[in-house]
Short mmCIF file of C-alpha atoms in Angstrom, two decimals:
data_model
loop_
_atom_site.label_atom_id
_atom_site.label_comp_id
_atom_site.label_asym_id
_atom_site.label_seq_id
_atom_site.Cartn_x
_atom_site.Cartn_y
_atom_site.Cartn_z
CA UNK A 1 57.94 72.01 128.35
CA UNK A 2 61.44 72.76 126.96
CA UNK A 3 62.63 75.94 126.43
CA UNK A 4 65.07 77.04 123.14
CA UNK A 5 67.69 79.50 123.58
CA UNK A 6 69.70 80.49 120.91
CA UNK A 7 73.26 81.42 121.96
CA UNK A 8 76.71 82.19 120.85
CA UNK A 9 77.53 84.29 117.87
CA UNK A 10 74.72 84.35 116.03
CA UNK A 11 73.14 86.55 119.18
CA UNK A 12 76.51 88.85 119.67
CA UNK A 13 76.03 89.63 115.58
CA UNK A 14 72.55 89.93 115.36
CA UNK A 15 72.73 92.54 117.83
CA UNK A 16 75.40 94.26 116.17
CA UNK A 17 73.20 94.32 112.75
CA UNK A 18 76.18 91.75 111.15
CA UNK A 19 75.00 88.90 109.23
CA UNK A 20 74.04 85.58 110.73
CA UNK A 21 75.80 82.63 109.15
CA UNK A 22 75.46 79.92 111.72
CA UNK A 23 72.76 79.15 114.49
CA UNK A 24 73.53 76.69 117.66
CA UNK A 25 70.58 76.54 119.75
CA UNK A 26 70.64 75.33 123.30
CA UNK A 27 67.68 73.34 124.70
CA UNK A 28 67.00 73.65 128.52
CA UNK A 29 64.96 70.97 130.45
CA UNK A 30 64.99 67.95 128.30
CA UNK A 31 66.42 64.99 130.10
CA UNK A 32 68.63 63.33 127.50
CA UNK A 33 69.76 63.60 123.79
CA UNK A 34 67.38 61.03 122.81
CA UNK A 35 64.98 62.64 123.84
CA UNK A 36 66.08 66.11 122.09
CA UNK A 37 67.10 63.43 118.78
CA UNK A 38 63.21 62.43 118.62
CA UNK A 39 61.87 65.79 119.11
CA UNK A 40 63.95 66.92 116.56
CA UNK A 41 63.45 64.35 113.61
CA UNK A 42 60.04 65.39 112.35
CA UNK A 43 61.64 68.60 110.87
CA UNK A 44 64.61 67.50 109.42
CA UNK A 45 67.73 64.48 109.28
CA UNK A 46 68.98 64.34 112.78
CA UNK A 47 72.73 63.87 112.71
CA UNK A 48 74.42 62.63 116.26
CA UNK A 49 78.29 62.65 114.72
CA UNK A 50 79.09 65.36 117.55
CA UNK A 51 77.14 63.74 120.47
CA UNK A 52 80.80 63.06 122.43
CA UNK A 53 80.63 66.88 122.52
CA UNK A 54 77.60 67.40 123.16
CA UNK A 55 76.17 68.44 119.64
CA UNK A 56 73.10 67.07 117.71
CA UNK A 57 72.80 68.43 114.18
CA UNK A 58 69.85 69.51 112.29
CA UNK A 59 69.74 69.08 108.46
CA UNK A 60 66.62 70.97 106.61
CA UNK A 61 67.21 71.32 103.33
CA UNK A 62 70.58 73.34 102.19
CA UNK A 63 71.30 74.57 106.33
CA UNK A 64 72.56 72.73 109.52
CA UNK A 65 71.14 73.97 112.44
CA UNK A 66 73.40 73.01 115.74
CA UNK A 67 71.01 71.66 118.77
CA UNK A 68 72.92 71.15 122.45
CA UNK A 69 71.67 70.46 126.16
CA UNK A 70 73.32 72.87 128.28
CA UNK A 71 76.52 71.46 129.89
CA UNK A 72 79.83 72.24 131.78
CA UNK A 73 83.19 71.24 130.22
CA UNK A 74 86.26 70.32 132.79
CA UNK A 75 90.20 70.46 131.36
CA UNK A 76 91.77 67.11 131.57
CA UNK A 77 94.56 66.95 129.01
CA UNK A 78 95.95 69.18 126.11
CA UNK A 79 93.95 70.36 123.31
CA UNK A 80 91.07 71.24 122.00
CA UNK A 81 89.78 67.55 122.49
CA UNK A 82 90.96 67.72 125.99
CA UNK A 83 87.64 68.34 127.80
CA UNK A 84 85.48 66.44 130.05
CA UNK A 85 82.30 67.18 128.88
CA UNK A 86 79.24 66.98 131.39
CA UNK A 87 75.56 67.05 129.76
CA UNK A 88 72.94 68.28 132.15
CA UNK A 89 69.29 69.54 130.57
CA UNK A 90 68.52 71.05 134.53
CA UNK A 91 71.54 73.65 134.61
CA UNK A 92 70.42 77.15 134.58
CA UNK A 93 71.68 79.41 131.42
CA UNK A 94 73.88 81.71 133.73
CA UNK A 95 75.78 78.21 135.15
CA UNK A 96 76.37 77.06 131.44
CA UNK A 97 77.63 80.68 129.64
CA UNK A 98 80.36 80.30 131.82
CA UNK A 99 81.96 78.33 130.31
CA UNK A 100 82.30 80.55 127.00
CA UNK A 101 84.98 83.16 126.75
CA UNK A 102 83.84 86.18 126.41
CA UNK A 103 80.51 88.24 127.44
CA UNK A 104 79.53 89.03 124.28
CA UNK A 105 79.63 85.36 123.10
CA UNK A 106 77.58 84.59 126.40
CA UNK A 107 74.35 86.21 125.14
CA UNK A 108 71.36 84.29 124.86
CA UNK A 109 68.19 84.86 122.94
CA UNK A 110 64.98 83.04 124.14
CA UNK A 111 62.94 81.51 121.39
CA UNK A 112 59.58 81.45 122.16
CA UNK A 113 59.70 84.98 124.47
CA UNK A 114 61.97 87.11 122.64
CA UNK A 115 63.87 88.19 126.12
CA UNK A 116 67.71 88.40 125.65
CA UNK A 117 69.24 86.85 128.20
CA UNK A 118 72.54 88.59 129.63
CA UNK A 119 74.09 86.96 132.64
CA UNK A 120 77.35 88.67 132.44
CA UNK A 121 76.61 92.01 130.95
CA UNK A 122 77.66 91.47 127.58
CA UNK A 123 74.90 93.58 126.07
CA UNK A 124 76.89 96.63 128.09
CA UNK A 125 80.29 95.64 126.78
CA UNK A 126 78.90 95.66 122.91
CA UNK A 127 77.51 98.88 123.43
CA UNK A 128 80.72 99.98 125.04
CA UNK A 129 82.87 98.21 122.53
CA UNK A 130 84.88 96.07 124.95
CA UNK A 131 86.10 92.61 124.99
CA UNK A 132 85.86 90.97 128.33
CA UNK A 133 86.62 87.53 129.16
CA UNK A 134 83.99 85.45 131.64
CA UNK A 135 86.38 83.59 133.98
CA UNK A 136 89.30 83.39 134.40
CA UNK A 137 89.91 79.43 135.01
CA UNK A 138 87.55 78.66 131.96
CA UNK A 139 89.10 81.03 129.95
CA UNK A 140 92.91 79.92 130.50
CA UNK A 141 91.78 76.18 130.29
CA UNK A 142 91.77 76.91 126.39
CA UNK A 143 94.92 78.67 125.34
CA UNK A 144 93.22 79.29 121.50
CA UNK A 145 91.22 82.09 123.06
CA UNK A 146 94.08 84.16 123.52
CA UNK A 147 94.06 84.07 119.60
CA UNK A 148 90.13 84.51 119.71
CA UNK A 149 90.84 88.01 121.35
CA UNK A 150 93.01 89.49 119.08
CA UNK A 151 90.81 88.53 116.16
CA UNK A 152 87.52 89.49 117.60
CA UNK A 153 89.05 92.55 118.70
CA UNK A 154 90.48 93.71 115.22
CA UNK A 155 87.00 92.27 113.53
CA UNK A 156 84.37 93.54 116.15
CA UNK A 157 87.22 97.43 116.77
CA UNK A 158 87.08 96.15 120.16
CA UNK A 159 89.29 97.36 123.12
CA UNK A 160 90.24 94.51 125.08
CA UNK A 161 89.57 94.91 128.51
CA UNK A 162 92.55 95.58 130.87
CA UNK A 163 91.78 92.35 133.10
CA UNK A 164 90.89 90.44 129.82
CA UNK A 165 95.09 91.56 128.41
CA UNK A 166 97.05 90.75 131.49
CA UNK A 167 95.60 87.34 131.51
CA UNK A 168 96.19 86.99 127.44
CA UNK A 169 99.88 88.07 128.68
CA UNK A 170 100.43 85.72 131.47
CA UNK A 171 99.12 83.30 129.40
CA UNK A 172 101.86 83.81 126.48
CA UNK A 173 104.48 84.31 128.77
CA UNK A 174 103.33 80.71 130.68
CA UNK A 175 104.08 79.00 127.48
CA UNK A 176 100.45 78.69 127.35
CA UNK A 177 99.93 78.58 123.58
CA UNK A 178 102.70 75.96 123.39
CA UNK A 179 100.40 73.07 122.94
CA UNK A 180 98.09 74.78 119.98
CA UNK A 181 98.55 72.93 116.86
CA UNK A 182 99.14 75.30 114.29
CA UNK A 183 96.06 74.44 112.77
CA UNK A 184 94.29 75.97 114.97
CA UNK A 185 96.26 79.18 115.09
CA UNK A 186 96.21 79.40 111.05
CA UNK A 187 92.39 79.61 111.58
CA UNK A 188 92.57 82.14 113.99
CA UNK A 189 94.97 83.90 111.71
CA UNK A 190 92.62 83.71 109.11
CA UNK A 191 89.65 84.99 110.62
CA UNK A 192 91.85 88.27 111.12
CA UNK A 193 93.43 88.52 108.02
CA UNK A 194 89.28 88.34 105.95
CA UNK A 195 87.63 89.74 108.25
CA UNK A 196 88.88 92.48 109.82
CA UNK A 197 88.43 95.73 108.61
CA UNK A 198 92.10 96.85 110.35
CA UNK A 199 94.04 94.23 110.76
CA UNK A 200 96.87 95.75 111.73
CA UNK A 201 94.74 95.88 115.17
CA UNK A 202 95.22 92.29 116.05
CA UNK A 203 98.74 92.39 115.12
CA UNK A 204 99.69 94.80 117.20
CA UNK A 205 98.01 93.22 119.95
CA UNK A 206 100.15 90.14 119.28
CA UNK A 207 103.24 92.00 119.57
CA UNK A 208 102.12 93.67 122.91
CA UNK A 209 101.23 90.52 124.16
CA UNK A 210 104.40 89.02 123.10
CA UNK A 211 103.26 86.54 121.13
CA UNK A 212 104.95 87.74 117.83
CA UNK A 213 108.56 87.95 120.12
CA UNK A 214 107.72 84.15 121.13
CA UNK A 215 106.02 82.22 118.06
CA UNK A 216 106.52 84.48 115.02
CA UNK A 217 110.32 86.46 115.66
CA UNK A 218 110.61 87.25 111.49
CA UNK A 219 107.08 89.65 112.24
CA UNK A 220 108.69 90.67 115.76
CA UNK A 221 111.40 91.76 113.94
CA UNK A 222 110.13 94.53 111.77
CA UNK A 223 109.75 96.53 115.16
CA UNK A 224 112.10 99.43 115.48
CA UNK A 225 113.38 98.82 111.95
CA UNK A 226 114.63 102.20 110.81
CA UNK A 227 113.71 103.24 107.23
CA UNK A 228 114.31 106.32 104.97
CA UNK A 229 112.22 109.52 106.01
CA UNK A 230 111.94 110.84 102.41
CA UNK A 231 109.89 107.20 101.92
CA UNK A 232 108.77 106.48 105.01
CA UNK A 233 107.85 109.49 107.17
CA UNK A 234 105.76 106.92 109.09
CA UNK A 235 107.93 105.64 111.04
CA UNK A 236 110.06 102.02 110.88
CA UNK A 237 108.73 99.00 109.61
CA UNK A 238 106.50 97.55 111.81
CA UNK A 239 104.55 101.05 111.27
CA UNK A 240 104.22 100.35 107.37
CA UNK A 241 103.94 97.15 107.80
CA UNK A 242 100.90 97.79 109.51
CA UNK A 243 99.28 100.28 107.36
CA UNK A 244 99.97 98.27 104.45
CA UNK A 245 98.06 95.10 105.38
CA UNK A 246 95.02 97.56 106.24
CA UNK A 247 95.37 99.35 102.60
CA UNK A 248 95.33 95.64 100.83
CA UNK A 249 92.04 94.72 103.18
CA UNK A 250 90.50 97.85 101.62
CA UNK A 251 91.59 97.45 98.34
CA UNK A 252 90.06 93.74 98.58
CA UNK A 253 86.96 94.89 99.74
CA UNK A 254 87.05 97.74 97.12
CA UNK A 255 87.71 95.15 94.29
CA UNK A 256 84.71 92.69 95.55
CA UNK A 257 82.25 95.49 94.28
CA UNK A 258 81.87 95.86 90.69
CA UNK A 259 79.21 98.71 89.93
CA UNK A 260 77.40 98.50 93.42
CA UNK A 261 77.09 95.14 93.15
CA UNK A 262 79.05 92.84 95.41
CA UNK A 263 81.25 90.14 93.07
CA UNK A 264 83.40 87.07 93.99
CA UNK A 265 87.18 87.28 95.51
CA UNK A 266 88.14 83.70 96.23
CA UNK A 267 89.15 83.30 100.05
CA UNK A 268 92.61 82.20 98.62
CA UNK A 269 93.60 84.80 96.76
CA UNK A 270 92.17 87.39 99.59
CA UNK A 271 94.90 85.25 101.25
CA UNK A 272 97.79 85.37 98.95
CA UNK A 273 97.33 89.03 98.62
CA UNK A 274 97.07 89.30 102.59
CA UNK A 275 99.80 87.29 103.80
CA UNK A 276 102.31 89.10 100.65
CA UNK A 277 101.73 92.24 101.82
CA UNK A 278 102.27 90.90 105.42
CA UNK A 279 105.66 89.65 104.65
CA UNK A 280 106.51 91.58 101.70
CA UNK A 281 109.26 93.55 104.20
CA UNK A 282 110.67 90.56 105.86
CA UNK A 283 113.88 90.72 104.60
CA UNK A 284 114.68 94.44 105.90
CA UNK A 285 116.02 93.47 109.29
CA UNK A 286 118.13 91.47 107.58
CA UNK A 287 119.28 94.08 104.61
CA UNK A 288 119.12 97.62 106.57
CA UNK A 289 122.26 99.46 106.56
CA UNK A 290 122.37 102.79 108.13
CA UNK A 291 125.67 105.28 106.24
CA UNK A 292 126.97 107.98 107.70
CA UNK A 293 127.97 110.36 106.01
CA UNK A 294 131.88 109.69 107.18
CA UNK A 295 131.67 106.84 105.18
CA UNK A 296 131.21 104.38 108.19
CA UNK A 297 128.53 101.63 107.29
CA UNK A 298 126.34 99.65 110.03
CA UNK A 299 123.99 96.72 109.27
CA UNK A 300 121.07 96.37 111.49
CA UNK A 301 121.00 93.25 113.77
CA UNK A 302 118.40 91.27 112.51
CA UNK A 303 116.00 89.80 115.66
CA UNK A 304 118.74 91.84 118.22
CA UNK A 305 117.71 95.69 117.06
CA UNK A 306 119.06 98.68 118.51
CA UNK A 307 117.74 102.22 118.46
CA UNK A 308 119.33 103.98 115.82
CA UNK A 309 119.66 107.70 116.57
CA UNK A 310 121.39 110.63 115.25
CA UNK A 311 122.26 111.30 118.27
CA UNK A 312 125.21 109.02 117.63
CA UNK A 313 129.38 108.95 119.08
CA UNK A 314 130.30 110.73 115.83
CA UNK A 315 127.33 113.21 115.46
CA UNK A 316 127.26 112.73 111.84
CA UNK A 317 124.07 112.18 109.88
CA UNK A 318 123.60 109.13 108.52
CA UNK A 319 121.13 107.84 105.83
CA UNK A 320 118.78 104.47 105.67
CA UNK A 321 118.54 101.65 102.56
CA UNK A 322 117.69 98.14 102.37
CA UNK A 323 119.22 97.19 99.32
CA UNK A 324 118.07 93.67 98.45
CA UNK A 325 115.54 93.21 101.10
CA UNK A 326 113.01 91.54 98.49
CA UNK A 327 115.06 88.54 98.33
CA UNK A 328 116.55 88.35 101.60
CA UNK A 329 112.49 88.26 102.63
CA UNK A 330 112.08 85.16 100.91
CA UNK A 331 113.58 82.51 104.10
CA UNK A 332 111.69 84.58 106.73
CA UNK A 333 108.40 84.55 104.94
CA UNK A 334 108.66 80.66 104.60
CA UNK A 335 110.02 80.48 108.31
CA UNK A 336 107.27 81.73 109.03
CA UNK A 337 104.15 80.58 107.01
CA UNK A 338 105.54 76.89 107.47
CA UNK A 339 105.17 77.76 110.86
CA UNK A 340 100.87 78.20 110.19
CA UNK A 341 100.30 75.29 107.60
CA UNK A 342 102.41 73.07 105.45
CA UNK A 343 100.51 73.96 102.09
CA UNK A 344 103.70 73.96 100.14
CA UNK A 345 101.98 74.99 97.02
CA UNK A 346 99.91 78.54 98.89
CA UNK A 347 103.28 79.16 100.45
CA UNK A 348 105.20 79.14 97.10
CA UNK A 349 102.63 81.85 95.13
CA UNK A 350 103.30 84.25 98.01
CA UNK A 351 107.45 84.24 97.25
CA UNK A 352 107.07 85.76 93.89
CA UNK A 353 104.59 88.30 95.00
CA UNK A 354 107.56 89.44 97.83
CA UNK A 355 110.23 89.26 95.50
CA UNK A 356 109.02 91.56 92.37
CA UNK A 357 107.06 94.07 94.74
CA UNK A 358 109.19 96.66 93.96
CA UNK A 359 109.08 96.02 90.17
CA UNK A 360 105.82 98.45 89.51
CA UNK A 361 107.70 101.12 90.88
CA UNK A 362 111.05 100.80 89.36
CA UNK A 363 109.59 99.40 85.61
CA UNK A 364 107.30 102.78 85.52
CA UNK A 365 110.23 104.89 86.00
CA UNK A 366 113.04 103.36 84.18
CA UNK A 367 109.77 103.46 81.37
CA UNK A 368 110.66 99.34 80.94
CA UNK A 369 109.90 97.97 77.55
CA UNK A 370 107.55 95.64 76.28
CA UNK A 371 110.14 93.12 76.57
CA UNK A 372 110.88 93.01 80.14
CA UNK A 373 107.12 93.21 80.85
CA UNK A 374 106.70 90.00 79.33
CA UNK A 375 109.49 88.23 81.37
CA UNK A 376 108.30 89.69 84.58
CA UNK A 377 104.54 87.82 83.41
CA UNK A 378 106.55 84.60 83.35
CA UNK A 379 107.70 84.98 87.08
CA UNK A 380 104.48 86.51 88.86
CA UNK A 381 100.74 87.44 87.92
CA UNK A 382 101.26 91.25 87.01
CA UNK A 383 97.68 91.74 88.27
CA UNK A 384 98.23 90.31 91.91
CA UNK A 385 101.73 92.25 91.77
CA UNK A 386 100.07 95.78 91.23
CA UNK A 387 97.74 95.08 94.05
CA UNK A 388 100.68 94.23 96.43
CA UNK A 389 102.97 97.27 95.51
CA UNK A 390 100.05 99.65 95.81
CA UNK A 391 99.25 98.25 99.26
CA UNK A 392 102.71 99.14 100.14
CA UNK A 393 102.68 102.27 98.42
CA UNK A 394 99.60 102.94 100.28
CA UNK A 395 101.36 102.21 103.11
CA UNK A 396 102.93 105.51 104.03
CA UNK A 397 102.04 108.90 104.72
CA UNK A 398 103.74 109.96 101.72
CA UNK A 399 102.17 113.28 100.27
CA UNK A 400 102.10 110.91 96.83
CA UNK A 401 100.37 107.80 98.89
CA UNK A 402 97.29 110.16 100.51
CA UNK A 403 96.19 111.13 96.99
CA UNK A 404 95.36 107.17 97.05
CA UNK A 405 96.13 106.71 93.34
CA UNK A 406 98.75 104.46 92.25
CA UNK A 407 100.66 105.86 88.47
CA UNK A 408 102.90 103.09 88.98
CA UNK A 409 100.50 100.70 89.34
CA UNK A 410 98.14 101.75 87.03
CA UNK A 411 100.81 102.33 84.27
CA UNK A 412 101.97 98.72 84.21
CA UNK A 413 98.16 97.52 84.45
CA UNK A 414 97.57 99.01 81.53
CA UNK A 415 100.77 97.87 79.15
CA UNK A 416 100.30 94.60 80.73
CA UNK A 417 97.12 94.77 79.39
CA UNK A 418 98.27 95.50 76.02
CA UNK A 419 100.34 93.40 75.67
CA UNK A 420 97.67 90.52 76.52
CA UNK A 421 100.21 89.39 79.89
CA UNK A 422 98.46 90.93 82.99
CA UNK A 423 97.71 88.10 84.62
CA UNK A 424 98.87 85.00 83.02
CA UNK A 425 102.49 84.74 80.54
CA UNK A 426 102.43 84.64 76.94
CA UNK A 427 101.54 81.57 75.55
CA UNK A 428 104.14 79.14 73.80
CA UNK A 429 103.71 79.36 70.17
CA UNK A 430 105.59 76.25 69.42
CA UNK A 431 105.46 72.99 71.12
CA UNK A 432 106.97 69.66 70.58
CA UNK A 433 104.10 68.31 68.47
CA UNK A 434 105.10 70.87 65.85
CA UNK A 435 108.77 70.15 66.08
CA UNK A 436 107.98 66.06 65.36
CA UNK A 437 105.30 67.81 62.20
CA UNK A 438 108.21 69.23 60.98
CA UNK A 439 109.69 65.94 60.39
CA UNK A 440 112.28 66.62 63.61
CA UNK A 441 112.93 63.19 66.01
CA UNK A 442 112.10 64.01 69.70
CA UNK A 443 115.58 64.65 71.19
CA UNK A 444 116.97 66.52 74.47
CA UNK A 445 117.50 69.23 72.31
CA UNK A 446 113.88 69.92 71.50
CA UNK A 447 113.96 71.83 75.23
CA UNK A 448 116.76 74.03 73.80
CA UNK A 449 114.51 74.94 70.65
CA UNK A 450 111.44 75.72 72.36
CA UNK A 451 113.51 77.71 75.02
CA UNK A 452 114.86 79.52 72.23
CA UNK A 453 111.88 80.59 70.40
CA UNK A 454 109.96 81.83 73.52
CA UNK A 455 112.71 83.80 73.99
CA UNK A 456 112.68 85.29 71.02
CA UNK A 457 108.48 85.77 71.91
CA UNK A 458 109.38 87.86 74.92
CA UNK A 459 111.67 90.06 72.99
CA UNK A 460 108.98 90.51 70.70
CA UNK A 461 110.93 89.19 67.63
CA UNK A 462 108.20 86.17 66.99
CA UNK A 463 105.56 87.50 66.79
CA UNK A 464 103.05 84.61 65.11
CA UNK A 465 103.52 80.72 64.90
CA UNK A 466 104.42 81.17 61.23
CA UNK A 467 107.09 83.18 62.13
CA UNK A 468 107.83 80.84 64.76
CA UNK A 469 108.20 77.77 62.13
CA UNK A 470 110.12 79.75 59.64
CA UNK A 471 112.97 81.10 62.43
CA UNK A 472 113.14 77.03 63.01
CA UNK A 473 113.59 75.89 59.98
CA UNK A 474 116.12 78.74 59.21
CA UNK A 475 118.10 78.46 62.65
CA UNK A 476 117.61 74.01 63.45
CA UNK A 477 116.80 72.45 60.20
CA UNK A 478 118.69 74.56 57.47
CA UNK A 479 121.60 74.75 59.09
CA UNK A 480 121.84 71.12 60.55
#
């Protein structure tokens, strides 16, 4: 006598021929979860850890399968724990889906008849390709949603309905999305950084919104950001900014196929190279100076820009750099990732990939040595590097950057390569076991020796661990 709906995502992606990951089933006209708990138990192990919310849990096997009586959920504090949920097997699917955010997430698909059940036309949104919220009370009583919007807009190429944006707007501009713990928000932030095809999308959403002016002011300040024409003929730095975290999502999802065949890119990484390129131009506000050609020398305002125009008091023309902006990125880009989780160690890879991403570029045509290859393998993975500076390259609308192909890049791949460095540093040849075999008394100064000789390895003067013992015998032993 009870009837299983299946509801939520797994409806809204089966419908849009994307992959089903996770199933939550609602159960209509069962009185309570006990009841639903023993029905359930012959197929599987029944686990009631989320019965305060409403949830029963299905193990069979390998999957969890997520069971719930239909139910209403009333604000009452601040949160995401700060519901009153209300459990009733009688309510009609139409009363229940209201609760959810958006239309297409309020699809239902009846079990045992096969009908799709569409109380609030979400089946005409997907085909239209709009994102439209349900209700406006439900929807503003959780302030995460506003985040929910921009990613399933950027994932799903969604326009967001004009209703659906003023209320995301109001909502920021409320102070709303001051009581999200930035937990939640990093998983938002995540969800649009791996899975959308065009990031760039959500982000640009967020600044219309005015979220990145309120929460995130080191992104907000890219905007208007004048750079040099001859580089940039796209326009200022929120512009390339923009282009360049869609060029590293395709270059990610070019790189997870080997041969036709579909290979593993950790999440993490996908995320390192993601949030680099994200921030990898932080540090222009802060380092743009606009010269004219009478000499006179302005420095852009960080966070306070103005419109720069030629149109200026002394009609001269004036020219764009951002001399140093790699380093001067470093601050914002912990400002601001500090600001979406405290894993110190995640935040600390990114800084090296921001401060050499200009190195590709400038090694392949200075034509660096072998030498200075080495050293840069000591400071950042050469591999990860090429990625990030041909995202940016990519970035433009450079005659150079639609060809798609990288010379930079690919040149320092390839001596990297060579020289056995493109994606870890050269090894130590020495260490202080063979300083004590050589009869030498562990000492402060055993740093100094080992320093010394893997300096000598990155100039390419050691080239073998004999050589290696012989320069210390000749330099620390003979002499002393």
């Amino acid at each position: 006598g009870a009837r299983a709906v299946l509801v939520g995502g797994a409806v809204r992606d089966a419908v849009m021929n994307l992959p089903v990951k996770d199933y939550d089933i609602e159960v209509y006209g069962i009185a309570d979860f006990e009841a639903l708990a023993h029905l359930l138990e012959p197929f599987g192990r029944v686990n009631t850890v989320g019965k305060s919310f409403g949830v029963l849990k299905l193990c069979i096997g390998g999957e969890v399968y997520d069971f719930a009586l239909p139910r209403t959920e009333r604000k009452t504090g601040t949160g995401h724990r700060g519901f009153e949920v209300t459990v009733d097997g009688s309510l009609d699917f139409a009363t229940a889906a209201r609760r959810r955010d958006f239309t297409v997430n309020a699809l239902g698909f009846d079990i045992q008849s096969g009908e799709i059940i569409d109380p609030f036309g979400g089946m005409d949104d997907m085909g239209k390709k709009i994102l439209r919220h349900i209700d406006d009370a439900t929807f503003a009583e959780d302030p995460l949603r506003v985040y929910r919007a921009v990613q399933f807009a950027a994932r799903f190429d969604m326009q967001v309905a004009g209703e659906t944006a003023m209320l995301c707007r109001r909502m920021v501009a409320a102070g709303a999305l001051d009581e999200l713990p930035r937990e939640r928000v990093y998983e938002e932030w995540k969800k649009l950084l791996l899975k959308a095809h065009r990031p760039s999308k959500g982000f640009d959403l967020m600044r219309e919104w005015g979220i990145t002016k309120k929460y995130f002011p080191e992104l907000h300040a890219l905007s208007c950001v004048p750079q040099n024409p001859k580089w940039h003929p796209e326009g200022d730095v929120w512009v390339h900014t923009m282009l360049s975290i869609d060029a590293m999502r395709k270059l990610i999802e070019d790189e997870s196929v080997l041969d036709g065949e579909r290979v593993s890119f950790p999440e993490k990484k996908q995320l390192k190279l993601m949030f680099a390129v994200l921030c990898h131009d932080l540090g222009k506000p802060l380092a743009t100076t606009i010269e004219y050609d009478n000499g006179e020398v302005i420095r852009w305002e960080a966070y306070q820009p103005t419109i720069v125009s030629r149109e200026t008091k002394t009609g001269m023309p004036y020219s764009v750099r951002a001399l140093g902006h790699e380093e001067a990125g470093l601050e914002p880009t912990r400002n601001l990732m500090y600001r979406l989780t405290d894993e110190h160690d995640f935040i600390e890879s990114i800084l090296p990939l921001i401060a050499h991403h200009l190195k590709p570029s400038q090694f392949y045509k200075q034509g660096a040595k072998a030498s200075a290859l080495r050293r840069l393998a000591v400071k950042v993975n050469i591999e990860e590097l090429v990625l990030v500076a041909k995202a940016d390259f990519l970035g433009r609308t450079t005659p150079e950057a639609k060809t798609g192909r990288y010379a930079a890049g690919e040149w320092l791949l390839e001596k990297a390569k060579a020289l056995k460095v493109w994606n870890k540093p050269m090894n130590h040849l020495v260490q202080g076991r063979d300083l004590i075999a050589l009869g030498m008394k562990p000492s402060p100064k055993f740093g100094e020796i080992l320093d010394d000789v893997y300096e000598k390895q990155l100039d390419g003067e050691i080239a073998s661990k004999k050589d290696a013992i012989a320069y210390i015998r000749e330099e620390f032993q003979h002499n002393n």
